[in-house]
C-alpha cells in the first residue's frame, strides 16, 4: 500500500496498480478550488449540454460523475488530480507538480544565468466561444496558450533588414507552432503524477526541449510511439482535451504532426530520449 501522493493527512491509501492516478483525491481541495466559470463554459459551450447544473448539489453530482471530484472514505469530497489540473484555480498550491517550468538560456547548456526561469501555475483549460461560422475564440488562456505567450519573445524572430520587394521584415517562429503545441499537450496529457516535478520546457541556442515526468506507459517504446501506437496514462484528461479540440480522435500527433512538420520546417527530426524518470523531446533549430 502507498499513501496518496502529496496527501499525508488524507488518511486515504491506494495500491498504485489498483486505480488510475488521475482520479486520486488531492487533499486540501474541494469544489471551491475549481474555476466555476470554466466549468460552466465546458458544460454549456464546449460539449453543448442543455442540462447545466443549477444548484451546488447538482454541480457536485455532475462533477463526481465526470471524475473531477471524488468522495473519500472520510466522507469529504475532494478534487481529483484530473479535475484540479484541468479546471483548478492555481493548482500548484495543492499539487506542486501541476505546472510547467519554463527556462531560457543564451547558450547550449543549462546554466545559472537563465534569461528566464518561470513556473506557470494556471489550469490546463481556459474558456472558449464558438462562432456561428464554426470558428472559435479563446476568451481566457489556459496553460498551453500561456506557455506559448511566455515563449514567444524567445522563439519568434524578426529580421533587421527590409525585404527589397515587399518592404517588410522577415519574421516567423523558430519552430513549427503546431508541432510545439502538440508536444506540450502530450506532456500535459500523459505525464506521471507520482513524479513531484513540473513539466519542463527549456529553450537553448540550438534547440528546444520538453521534459515530461515519468517513464513511458506500460510496454510503450519510442519506436512504437513514433509509429503511432497509443497508450494513454490519463484517459479523463485526454478525453477532455479532445472535447476542446486539443487532441484529435486518432491520437497520433507525433507521427502525423510533429515529425513531418519538423522535416518540412528545417529538415530535422525531433529526438526522443526515454528514461525511467522522464521522456525528453528535443526540437532542433
PDB file of C-alpha atoms in Angstrom:
ATOM      1  CA  UNK A   1       0.000   0.000   0.000  1.00  0.00           C
ATOM      2  CA  UNK A   2       1.176   3.504  -0.757  1.00  0.00           C
ATOM      3  CA  UNK A   3      -0.039   6.708   0.844  1.00  0.00           C
ATOM      4  CA  UNK A   4      -1.648   9.100  -1.591  1.00  0.00           C
ATOM      5  CA  UNK A   5       0.937  11.358  -3.162  1.00  0.00           C
ATOM      6  CA  UNK A   6       1.041  14.839  -1.609  1.00  0.00           C
ATOM      7  CA  UNK A   7      -1.627  13.807   0.881  1.00  0.00           C
ATOM      8  CA  UNK A   8      -0.072  12.600   4.116  1.00  0.00           C
ATOM      9  CA  UNK A   9      -3.069  13.903   6.074  1.00  0.00           C
ATOM     10  CA  UNK A  10      -5.815  12.492   3.890  1.00  0.00           C
ATOM     11  CA  UNK A  11      -5.951   9.085   5.517  1.00  0.00           C
ATOM     12  CA  UNK A  12      -6.511   7.586   2.082  1.00  0.00           C
ATOM     13  CA  UNK A  13      -4.339   4.788   0.765  1.00  0.00           C
ATOM     14  CA  UNK A  14      -4.313   3.095  -2.610  1.00  0.00           C
ATOM     15  CA  UNK A  15      -2.369   0.395  -4.302  1.00  0.00           C
ATOM     16  CA  UNK A  16      -0.768   2.116  -7.252  1.00  0.00           C
ATOM     17  CA  UNK A  17      -1.877  -0.596  -9.662  1.00  0.00           C
ATOM     18  CA  UNK A  18      -5.473  -0.575  -8.356  1.00  0.00           C
ATOM     19  CA  UNK A  19      -6.504   2.848  -9.608  1.00  0.00           C
ATOM     20  CA  UNK A  20      -5.699   5.396 -12.262  1.00  0.00           C
ATOM     21  CA  UNK A  21      -3.615   8.135 -10.732  1.00  0.00           C
ATOM     22  CA  UNK A  22      -5.619  10.938 -12.335  1.00  0.00           C
ATOM     23  CA  UNK A  23      -8.704  10.045 -10.253  1.00  0.00           C
ATOM     24  CA  UNK A  24      -6.862  10.091  -6.942  1.00  0.00           C
ATOM     25  CA  UNK A  25      -8.045  12.782  -4.489  1.00  0.00           C
ATOM     26  CA  UNK A  26      -5.939  15.861  -3.842  1.00  0.00           C
ATOM     27  CA  UNK A  27      -6.021  16.625  -0.094  1.00  0.00           C
ATOM     28  CA  UNK A  28      -6.947  20.153   0.934  1.00  0.00           C
ATOM     29  CA  UNK A  29      -9.168  20.658  -2.093  1.00  0.00           C
ATOM     30  CA  UNK A  30     -12.896  20.910  -2.611  1.00  0.00           C
ATOM     31  CA  UNK A  31     -15.242  22.033  -5.351  1.00  0.00           C
ATOM     32  CA  UNK A  32     -14.484  25.633  -4.345  1.00  0.00           C
ATOM     33  CA  UNK A  33     -10.945  25.454  -5.776  1.00  0.00           C
ATOM     34  CA  UNK A  34     -12.304  24.696  -9.256  1.00  0.00           C
ATOM     35  CA  UNK A  35     -12.991  27.624 -11.592  1.00  0.00           C
ATOM     36  CA  UNK A  36     -16.779  27.806 -11.845  1.00  0.00           C
ATOM     37  CA  UNK A  37     -16.717  29.951 -14.993  1.00  0.00           C
ATOM     38  CA  UNK A  38     -14.548  27.403 -16.790  1.00  0.00           C
ATOM     39  CA  UNK A  39     -16.735  24.520 -15.654  1.00  0.00           C
ATOM     40  CA  UNK A  40     -19.830  26.373 -16.872  1.00  0.00           C
ATOM     41  CA  UNK A  41     -18.084  27.076 -20.178  1.00  0.00           C
ATOM     42  CA  UNK A  42     -17.207  23.395 -20.552  1.00  0.00           C
ATOM     43  CA  UNK A  43     -20.720  22.077 -19.878  1.00  0.00           C
ATOM     44  CA  UNK A  44     -22.669  24.753 -21.709  1.00  0.00           C
ATOM     45  CA  UNK A  45     -20.399  25.699 -24.609  1.00  0.00           C
ATOM     46  CA  UNK A  46     -17.762  23.048 -25.232  1.00  0.00           C
ATOM     47  CA  UNK A  47     -19.923  19.929 -25.005  1.00  0.00           C
ATOM     48  CA  UNK A  48     -23.180  21.852 -25.585  1.00  0.00           C
ATOM     49  CA  UNK A  49     -25.050  20.055 -22.810  1.00  0.00           C
ATOM     50  CA  UNK A  50     -28.519  21.604 -22.311  1.00  0.00           C
ATOM     51  CA  UNK A  51     -28.748  20.161 -18.796  1.00  0.00           C
ATOM     52  CA  UNK A  52     -26.487  22.641 -16.992  1.00  0.00           C
ATOM     53  CA  UNK A  53     -26.384  22.088 -13.205  1.00  0.00           C
ATOM     54  CA  UNK A  54     -28.364  24.735 -11.314  1.00  0.00           C
ATOM     55  CA  UNK A  55     -27.557  24.109  -7.640  1.00  0.00           C
ATOM     56  CA  UNK A  56     -24.372  23.312  -5.696  1.00  0.00           C
ATOM     57  CA  UNK A  57     -25.686  19.790  -5.133  1.00  0.00           C
ATOM     58  CA  UNK A  58     -26.324  19.384  -8.856  1.00  0.00           C
ATOM     59  CA  UNK A  59     -22.805  20.579  -9.653  1.00  0.00           C
ATOM     60  CA  UNK A  60     -21.258  18.198  -7.135  1.00  0.00           C
ATOM     61  CA  UNK A  61     -23.190  15.259  -8.571  1.00  0.00           C
ATOM     62  CA  UNK A  62     -22.194  16.134 -12.139  1.00  0.00           C
ATOM     63  CA  UNK A  63     -18.516  16.657 -11.306  1.00  0.00           C
ATOM     64  CA  UNK A  64     -18.397  13.399  -9.356  1.00  0.00           C
ATOM     65  CA  UNK A  65     -19.787  11.673 -12.429  1.00  0.00           C
ATOM     66  CA  UNK A  66     -17.242  13.307 -14.712  1.00  0.00           C
ATOM     67  CA  UNK A  67     -14.340  12.248 -12.482  1.00  0.00           C
ATOM     68  CA  UNK A  68     -13.392  15.814 -11.497  1.00  0.00           C
ATOM     69  CA  UNK A  69     -14.396  15.196  -7.869  1.00  0.00           C
ATOM     70  CA  UNK A  70     -14.212  12.091  -5.702  1.00  0.00           C
ATOM     71  CA  UNK A  71     -15.673  11.167  -2.314  1.00  0.00           C
ATOM     72  CA  UNK A  72     -13.103   9.690   0.070  1.00  0.00           C
ATOM     73  CA  UNK A  73     -13.847   7.234   2.931  1.00  0.00           C
ATOM     74  CA  UNK A  74     -13.985  10.087   5.481  1.00  0.00           C
ATOM     75  CA  UNK A  75     -16.985  11.480   3.594  1.00  0.00           C
ATOM     76  CA  UNK A  76     -15.147  14.509   2.250  1.00  0.00           C
ATOM     77  CA  UNK A  77     -15.445  15.407  -1.413  1.00  0.00           C
ATOM     78  CA  UNK A  78     -12.114  16.402  -2.953  1.00  0.00           C
ATOM     79  CA  UNK A  79     -10.867  17.305  -6.388  1.00  0.00           C
ATOM     80  CA  UNK A  80      -9.272  14.534  -8.356  1.00  0.00           C
ATOM     81  CA  UNK A  81      -5.901  15.198  -9.939  1.00  0.00           C
ATOM     82  CA  UNK A  82      -7.669  15.402 -13.307  1.00  0.00           C
ATOM     83  CA  UNK A  83     -10.260  17.894 -12.086  1.00  0.00           C
ATOM     84  CA  UNK A  84      -7.687  20.105 -10.395  1.00  0.00           C
ATOM     85  CA  UNK A  85      -5.264  20.107 -13.310  1.00  0.00           C
ATOM     86  CA  UNK A  86      -7.986  20.806 -15.873  1.00  0.00           C
ATOM     87  CA  UNK A  87     -10.035  23.417 -14.008  1.00  0.00           C
ATOM     88  CA  UNK A  88      -8.238  24.340 -10.772  1.00  0.00           C
ATOM     89  CA  UNK A  89      -7.507  27.866  -9.582  1.00  0.00           C
ATOM     90  CA  UNK A  90      -3.725  27.955  -9.043  1.00  0.00           C
ATOM     91  CA  UNK A  91      -3.470  24.153  -8.959  1.00  0.00           C
ATOM     92  CA  UNK A  92       0.180  24.103  -7.793  1.00  0.00           C
ATOM     93  CA  UNK A  93      -0.976  25.322  -4.397  1.00  0.00           C
ATOM     94  CA  UNK A  94      -2.422  21.838  -3.843  1.00  0.00           C
ATOM     95  CA  UNK A  95      -0.427  19.728  -6.304  1.00  0.00           C
ATOM     96  CA  UNK A  96       3.068  21.103  -6.649  1.00  0.00           C
ATOM     97  CA  UNK A  97       3.814  19.224  -9.874  1.00  0.00           C
ATOM     98  CA  UNK A  98       0.797  20.663 -11.734  1.00  0.00           C
ATOM     99  CA  UNK A  99       2.605  23.454 -13.604  1.00  0.00           C
ATOM    100  CA  UNK A 100       5.145  24.000 -16.340  1.00  0.00           C
ATOM    101  CA  UNK A 101       8.616  25.345 -15.609  1.00  0.00           C
ATOM    102  CA  UNK A 102       9.973  27.482 -18.447  1.00  0.00           C
ATOM    103  CA  UNK A 103      13.697  28.213 -18.752  1.00  0.00           C
ATOM    104  CA  UNK A 104      15.558  30.117 -21.452  1.00  0.00           C
ATOM    105  CA  UNK A 105      19.344  30.114 -21.891  1.00  0.00           C
ATOM    106  CA  UNK A 106      21.629  32.023 -24.252  1.00  0.00           C
ATOM    107  CA  UNK A 107      23.922  29.062 -24.898  1.00  0.00           C
ATOM    108  CA  UNK A 108      23.559  25.341 -25.497  1.00  0.00           C
ATOM    109  CA  UNK A 109      23.930  24.280 -21.852  1.00  0.00           C
ATOM    110  CA  UNK A 110      21.830  24.807 -18.743  1.00  0.00           C
ATOM    111  CA  UNK A 111      23.497  27.478 -16.589  1.00  0.00           C
ATOM    112  CA  UNK A 112      22.668  29.535 -13.511  1.00  0.00           C
ATOM    113  CA  UNK A 113      22.355  32.660 -15.661  1.00  0.00           C
ATOM    114  CA  UNK A 114      18.992  31.901 -17.243  1.00  0.00           C
ATOM    115  CA  UNK A 115      17.322  34.611 -19.288  1.00  0.00           C
ATOM    116  CA  UNK A 116      14.034  33.317 -17.950  1.00  0.00           C
ATOM    117  CA  UNK A 117      13.099  30.870 -15.212  1.00  0.00           C
ATOM    118  CA  UNK A 118       9.375  30.918 -14.511  1.00  0.00           C
ATOM    119  CA  UNK A 119       6.853  28.343 -13.352  1.00  0.00           C
ATOM    120  CA  UNK A 120       3.359  28.678 -14.788  1.00  0.00           C
ATOM    121  CA  UNK A 121       0.533  27.950 -12.375  1.00  0.00           C
ATOM    122  CA  UNK A 122      -2.852  28.030 -14.101  1.00  0.00           C
ATOM    123  CA  UNK A 123      -5.432  25.458 -15.153  1.00  0.00           C
ATOM    124  CA  UNK A 124      -4.775  23.465 -18.286  1.00  0.00           C
ATOM    125  CA  UNK A 125      -8.030  24.738 -19.803  1.00  0.00           C
ATOM    126  CA  UNK A 126      -9.236  28.252 -20.492  1.00  0.00           C
ATOM    127  CA  UNK A 127     -12.593  29.480 -21.739  1.00  0.00           C
ATOM    128  CA  UNK A 128     -13.663  29.458 -25.367  1.00  0.00           C
ATOM    129  CA  UNK A 129     -16.503  30.765 -27.508  1.00  0.00           C
ATOM    130  CA  UNK A 130     -17.738  29.074 -30.663  1.00  0.00           C
ATOM    131  CA  UNK A 131     -18.673  31.308 -33.585  1.00  0.00           C
ATOM    132  CA  UNK A 132     -21.707  30.610 -35.770  1.00  0.00           C
ATOM    133  CA  UNK A 133     -19.276  30.269 -38.675  1.00  0.00           C
ATOM    134  CA  UNK A 134     -17.698  27.284 -36.933  1.00  0.00           C
ATOM    135  CA  UNK A 135     -14.607  29.094 -35.721  1.00  0.00           C
ATOM    136  CA  UNK A 136     -13.731  29.614 -32.094  1.00  0.00           C
ATOM    137  CA  UNK A 137     -12.363  32.420 -29.954  1.00  0.00           C
ATOM    138  CA  UNK A 138     -10.283  31.924 -26.822  1.00  0.00           C
ATOM    139  CA  UNK A 139     -11.827  34.114 -24.118  1.00  0.00           C
ATOM    140  CA  UNK A 140      -9.307  33.144 -21.448  1.00  0.00           C
ATOM    141  CA  UNK A 141      -5.969  31.418 -21.887  1.00  0.00           C
ATOM    142  CA  UNK A 142      -5.268  28.001 -20.492  1.00  0.00           C
ATOM    143  CA  UNK A 143      -1.839  26.624 -19.634  1.00  0.00           C
ATOM    144  CA  UNK A 144      -0.823  25.855 -23.227  1.00  0.00           C
ATOM    145  CA  UNK A 145      -1.747  29.327 -24.517  1.00  0.00           C
ATOM    146  CA  UNK A 146       0.006  30.960 -21.563  1.00  0.00           C
ATOM    147  CA  UNK A 147       3.151  28.944 -22.234  1.00  0.00           C
ATOM    148  CA  UNK A 148       3.261  29.928 -25.913  1.00  0.00           C
ATOM    149  CA  UNK A 149       2.765  33.564 -24.936  1.00  0.00           C
ATOM    150  CA  UNK A 150       5.682  33.392 -22.489  1.00  0.00           C
ATOM    151  CA  UNK A 151       7.899  31.617 -25.046  1.00  0.00           C
ATOM    152  CA  UNK A 152       7.102  33.932 -27.961  1.00  0.00           C
ATOM    153  CA  UNK A 153       9.776  36.605 -27.299  1.00  0.00           C
ATOM    154  CA  UNK A 154      12.433  33.876 -27.314  1.00  0.00           C
ATOM    155  CA  UNK A 155      11.349  31.703 -30.249  1.00  0.00           C
ATOM    156  CA  UNK A 156       9.892  34.292 -32.627  1.00  0.00           C
ATOM    157  CA  UNK A 157      12.250  36.318 -34.800  1.00  0.00           C
ATOM    158  CA  UNK A 158      12.009  39.494 -36.850  1.00  0.00           C
ATOM    159  CA  UNK A 159      14.759  40.449 -39.277  1.00  0.00           C
ATOM    160  CA  UNK A 160      16.510  43.821 -39.032  1.00  0.00           C
ATOM    161  CA  UNK A 161      16.563  44.023 -42.836  1.00  0.00           C
ATOM    162  CA  UNK A 162      13.608  45.013 -45.013  1.00  0.00           C
ATOM    163  CA  UNK A 163      12.765  42.795 -47.971  1.00  0.00           C
ATOM    164  CA  UNK A 164      13.529  44.769 -51.145  1.00  0.00           C
ATOM    165  CA  UNK A 165      10.310  43.679 -52.859  1.00  0.00           C
ATOM    166  CA  UNK A 166       7.702  43.680 -50.112  1.00  0.00           C
ATOM    167  CA  UNK A 167       9.374  46.320 -47.904  1.00  0.00           C
ATOM    168  CA  UNK A 168       8.557  44.075 -44.965  1.00  0.00           C
ATOM    169  CA  UNK A 169      10.767  42.435 -42.408  1.00  0.00           C
ATOM    170  CA  UNK A 170      11.159  38.658 -42.474  1.00  0.00           C
ATOM    171  CA  UNK A 171       9.533  37.268 -39.337  1.00  0.00           C
ATOM    172  CA  UNK A 172       8.298  33.955 -38.012  1.00  0.00           C
ATOM    173  CA  UNK A 173       8.573  31.189 -35.452  1.00  0.00           C
ATOM    174  CA  UNK A 174      11.852  29.350 -34.953  1.00  0.00           C
ATOM    175  CA  UNK A 175       9.917  26.078 -34.580  1.00  0.00           C
ATOM    176  CA  UNK A 176       6.643  24.902 -36.169  1.00  0.00           C
ATOM    177  CA  UNK A 177       3.996  26.159 -33.791  1.00  0.00           C
ATOM    178  CA  UNK A 178       1.583  23.249 -34.250  1.00  0.00           C
ATOM    179  CA  UNK A 179       4.328  20.718 -33.522  1.00  0.00           C
ATOM    180  CA  UNK A 180       5.348  22.594 -30.389  1.00  0.00           C
ATOM    181  CA  UNK A 181       1.747  22.829 -29.221  1.00  0.00           C
ATOM    182  CA  UNK A 182       1.249  19.106 -29.831  1.00  0.00           C
ATOM    183  CA  UNK A 183       4.274  18.196 -27.728  1.00  0.00           C
ATOM    184  CA  UNK A 184       3.211  20.416 -24.837  1.00  0.00           C
ATOM    185  CA  UNK A 185      -0.298  18.958 -24.891  1.00  0.00           C
ATOM    186  CA  UNK A 186       1.149  15.435 -24.958  1.00  0.00           C
ATOM    187  CA  UNK A 187       3.338  16.223 -21.962  1.00  0.00           C
ATOM    188  CA  UNK A 188       0.331  17.529 -20.014  1.00  0.00           C
ATOM    189  CA  UNK A 189      -1.880  14.615 -21.034  1.00  0.00           C
ATOM    190  CA  UNK A 190       0.494  11.719 -20.456  1.00  0.00           C
ATOM    191  CA  UNK A 191       2.789  12.739 -17.604  1.00  0.00           C
ATOM    192  CA  UNK A 192       3.174  10.594 -14.472  1.00  0.00           C
ATOM    193  CA  UNK A 193       1.571  12.316 -11.480  1.00  0.00           C
ATOM    194  CA  UNK A 194       3.641  10.344  -8.965  1.00  0.00           C
ATOM    195  CA  UNK A 195       6.674  12.405 -10.002  1.00  0.00           C
ATOM    196  CA  UNK A 196       6.853  15.541  -7.871  1.00  0.00           C
ATOM    197  CA  UNK A 197       8.341  17.768 -10.566  1.00  0.00           C
ATOM    198  CA  UNK A 198       6.760  20.078 -13.102  1.00  0.00           C
ATOM    199  CA  UNK A 199       6.877  19.578 -16.833  1.00  0.00           C
ATOM    200  CA  UNK A 200       9.978  21.423 -18.025  1.00  0.00           C
ATOM    201  CA  UNK A 201      10.375  23.443 -21.218  1.00  0.00           C
ATOM    202  CA  UNK A 202      13.908  24.623 -21.960  1.00  0.00           C
ATOM    203  CA  UNK A 203      14.951  26.945 -24.776  1.00  0.00           C
ATOM    204  CA  UNK A 204      18.607  26.878 -25.840  1.00  0.00           C
ATOM    205  CA  UNK A 205      20.574  28.481 -28.654  1.00  0.00           C
ATOM    206  CA  UNK A 206      20.269  25.396 -30.855  1.00  0.00           C
ATOM    207  CA  UNK A 207      17.185  23.543 -29.603  1.00  0.00           C
ATOM    208  CA  UNK A 208      14.008  23.442 -27.551  1.00  0.00           C
ATOM    209  CA  UNK A 209      13.451  20.654 -25.017  1.00  0.00           C
ATOM    210  CA  UNK A 210      10.236  19.427 -23.433  1.00  0.00           C
ATOM    211  CA  UNK A 211      10.621  17.067 -20.481  1.00  0.00           C
ATOM    212  CA  UNK A 212       7.544  15.122 -19.395  1.00  0.00           C
ATOM    213  CA  UNK A 213       7.953  13.442 -15.975  1.00  0.00           C
ATOM    214  CA  UNK A 214       7.672   9.672 -15.838  1.00  0.00           C
ATOM    215  CA  UNK A 215       8.664   6.686 -17.916  1.00  0.00           C
ATOM    216  CA  UNK A 216       6.678   5.691 -20.982  1.00  0.00           C
ATOM    217  CA  UNK A 217       3.443   3.892 -20.090  1.00  0.00           C
ATOM    218  CA  UNK A 218       3.248   0.086 -19.966  1.00  0.00           C
ATOM    219  CA  UNK A 219       5.172  -1.513 -22.844  1.00  0.00           C
ATOM    220  CA  UNK A 220       5.380   1.672 -24.910  1.00  0.00           C
ATOM    221  CA  UNK A 221       8.716   2.438 -26.555  1.00  0.00           C
ATOM    222  CA  UNK A 222       9.969   5.397 -28.563  1.00  0.00           C
ATOM    223  CA  UNK A 223       9.728   3.287 -31.718  1.00  0.00           C
ATOM    224  CA  UNK A 224       6.088   2.372 -31.015  1.00  0.00           C
ATOM    225  CA  UNK A 225       5.274   5.983 -30.182  1.00  0.00           C
ATOM    226  CA  UNK A 226       6.781   7.201 -33.464  1.00  0.00           C
ATOM    227  CA  UNK A 227       4.833   4.521 -35.321  1.00  0.00           C
ATOM    228  CA  UNK A 228       1.581   5.908 -33.929  1.00  0.00           C
ATOM    229  CA  UNK A 229       0.794   3.423 -31.164  1.00  0.00           C
ATOM    230  CA  UNK A 230      -1.208   4.859 -28.264  1.00  0.00           C
ATOM    231  CA  UNK A 231      -1.247   4.118 -24.540  1.00  0.00           C
ATOM    232  CA  UNK A 232      -2.967   6.910 -22.576  1.00  0.00           C
ATOM    233  CA  UNK A 233      -1.941   7.197 -18.940  1.00  0.00           C
ATOM    234  CA  UNK A 234      -4.619   9.761 -18.038  1.00  0.00           C
ATOM    235  CA  UNK A 235      -7.744   8.983 -20.113  1.00  0.00           C
ATOM    236  CA  UNK A 236     -10.011  11.563 -18.459  1.00  0.00           C
ATOM    237  CA  UNK A 237      -7.548  14.357 -19.179  1.00  0.00           C
ATOM    238  CA  UNK A 238      -7.113  13.099 -22.740  1.00  0.00           C
ATOM    239  CA  UNK A 239     -10.876  12.959 -23.350  1.00  0.00           C
ATOM    240  CA  UNK A 240     -11.463  16.475 -22.030  1.00  0.00           C
ATOM    241  CA  UNK A 241      -8.600  17.793 -24.162  1.00  0.00           C
ATOM    242  CA  UNK A 242     -10.285  16.078 -27.103  1.00  0.00           C
ATOM    243  CA  UNK A 243     -13.549  17.880 -26.268  1.00  0.00           C
ATOM    244  CA  UNK A 244     -11.661  21.184 -26.536  1.00  0.00           C
ATOM    245  CA  UNK A 245     -10.048  20.206 -29.824  1.00  0.00           C
ATOM    246  CA  UNK A 246      -6.518  19.914 -28.441  1.00  0.00           C
ATOM    247  CA  UNK A 247      -6.344  16.198 -29.229  1.00  0.00           C
ATOM    248  CA  UNK A 248      -7.686  14.612 -32.403  1.00  0.00           C
ATOM    249  CA  UNK A 249      -9.630  11.366 -32.459  1.00  0.00           C
ATOM    250  CA  UNK A 250      -6.682   9.352 -33.725  1.00  0.00           C
ATOM    251  CA  UNK A 251      -4.234  10.466 -31.055  1.00  0.00           C
ATOM    252  CA  UNK A 252      -1.294  10.101 -33.448  1.00  0.00           C
ATOM    253  CA  UNK A 253       0.155  13.604 -33.210  1.00  0.00           C
ATOM    254  CA  UNK A 254       3.798  12.536 -33.005  1.00  0.00           C
ATOM    255  CA  UNK A 255       3.590  10.579 -36.243  1.00  0.00           C
ATOM    256  CA  UNK A 256       1.208  12.816 -38.190  1.00  0.00           C
ATOM    257  CA  UNK A 257       2.163  16.282 -36.925  1.00  0.00           C
ATOM    258  CA  UNK A 258       5.432  16.620 -35.041  1.00  0.00           C
ATOM    259  CA  UNK A 259       7.791  14.520 -37.162  1.00  0.00           C
ATOM    260  CA  UNK A 260       6.550  15.603 -40.626  1.00  0.00           C
ATOM    261  CA  UNK A 261       6.259  19.263 -39.625  1.00  0.00           C
ATOM    262  CA  UNK A 262       9.849  19.363 -38.369  1.00  0.00           C
ATOM    263  CA  UNK A 263      11.061  17.704 -41.571  1.00  0.00           C
ATOM    264  CA  UNK A 264       9.216  20.274 -43.649  1.00  0.00           C
ATOM    265  CA  UNK A 265      10.230  23.203 -41.443  1.00  0.00           C
ATOM    266  CA  UNK A 266      14.010  22.766 -41.325  1.00  0.00           C
ATOM    267  CA  UNK A 267      14.850  19.232 -42.447  1.00  0.00           C
ATOM    268  CA  UNK A 268      15.474  17.924 -38.932  1.00  0.00           C
ATOM    269  CA  UNK A 269      13.741  15.249 -36.896  1.00  0.00           C
ATOM    270  CA  UNK A 270      12.854  15.520 -33.219  1.00  0.00           C
ATOM    271  CA  UNK A 271      14.904  13.472 -30.782  1.00  0.00           C
ATOM    272  CA  UNK A 272      13.097  11.361 -28.174  1.00  0.00           C
ATOM    273  CA  UNK A 273      15.015  10.253 -25.071  1.00  0.00           C
ATOM    274  CA  UNK A 274      13.051   7.903 -22.799  1.00  0.00           C
ATOM    275  CA  UNK A 275      14.373   7.032 -19.332  1.00  0.00           C
ATOM    276  CA  UNK A 276      12.822   5.610 -16.172  1.00  0.00           C
ATOM    277  CA  UNK A 277      12.302   9.186 -14.957  1.00  0.00           C
ATOM    278  CA  UNK A 278      11.147  11.172 -17.971  1.00  0.00           C
ATOM    279  CA  UNK A 279      10.541  11.475 -21.689  1.00  0.00           C
ATOM    280  CA  UNK A 280      12.583  14.291 -23.223  1.00  0.00           C
ATOM    281  CA  UNK A 281      11.691  15.543 -26.686  1.00  0.00           C
ATOM    282  CA  UNK A 282      14.109  17.850 -28.493  1.00  0.00           C
ATOM    283  CA  UNK A 283      13.290  20.093 -31.435  1.00  0.00           C
ATOM    284  CA  UNK A 284      16.381  21.278 -33.300  1.00  0.00           C
ATOM    285  CA  UNK A 285      16.959  24.628 -34.980  1.00  0.00           C
TER     286      UNK A 285
END
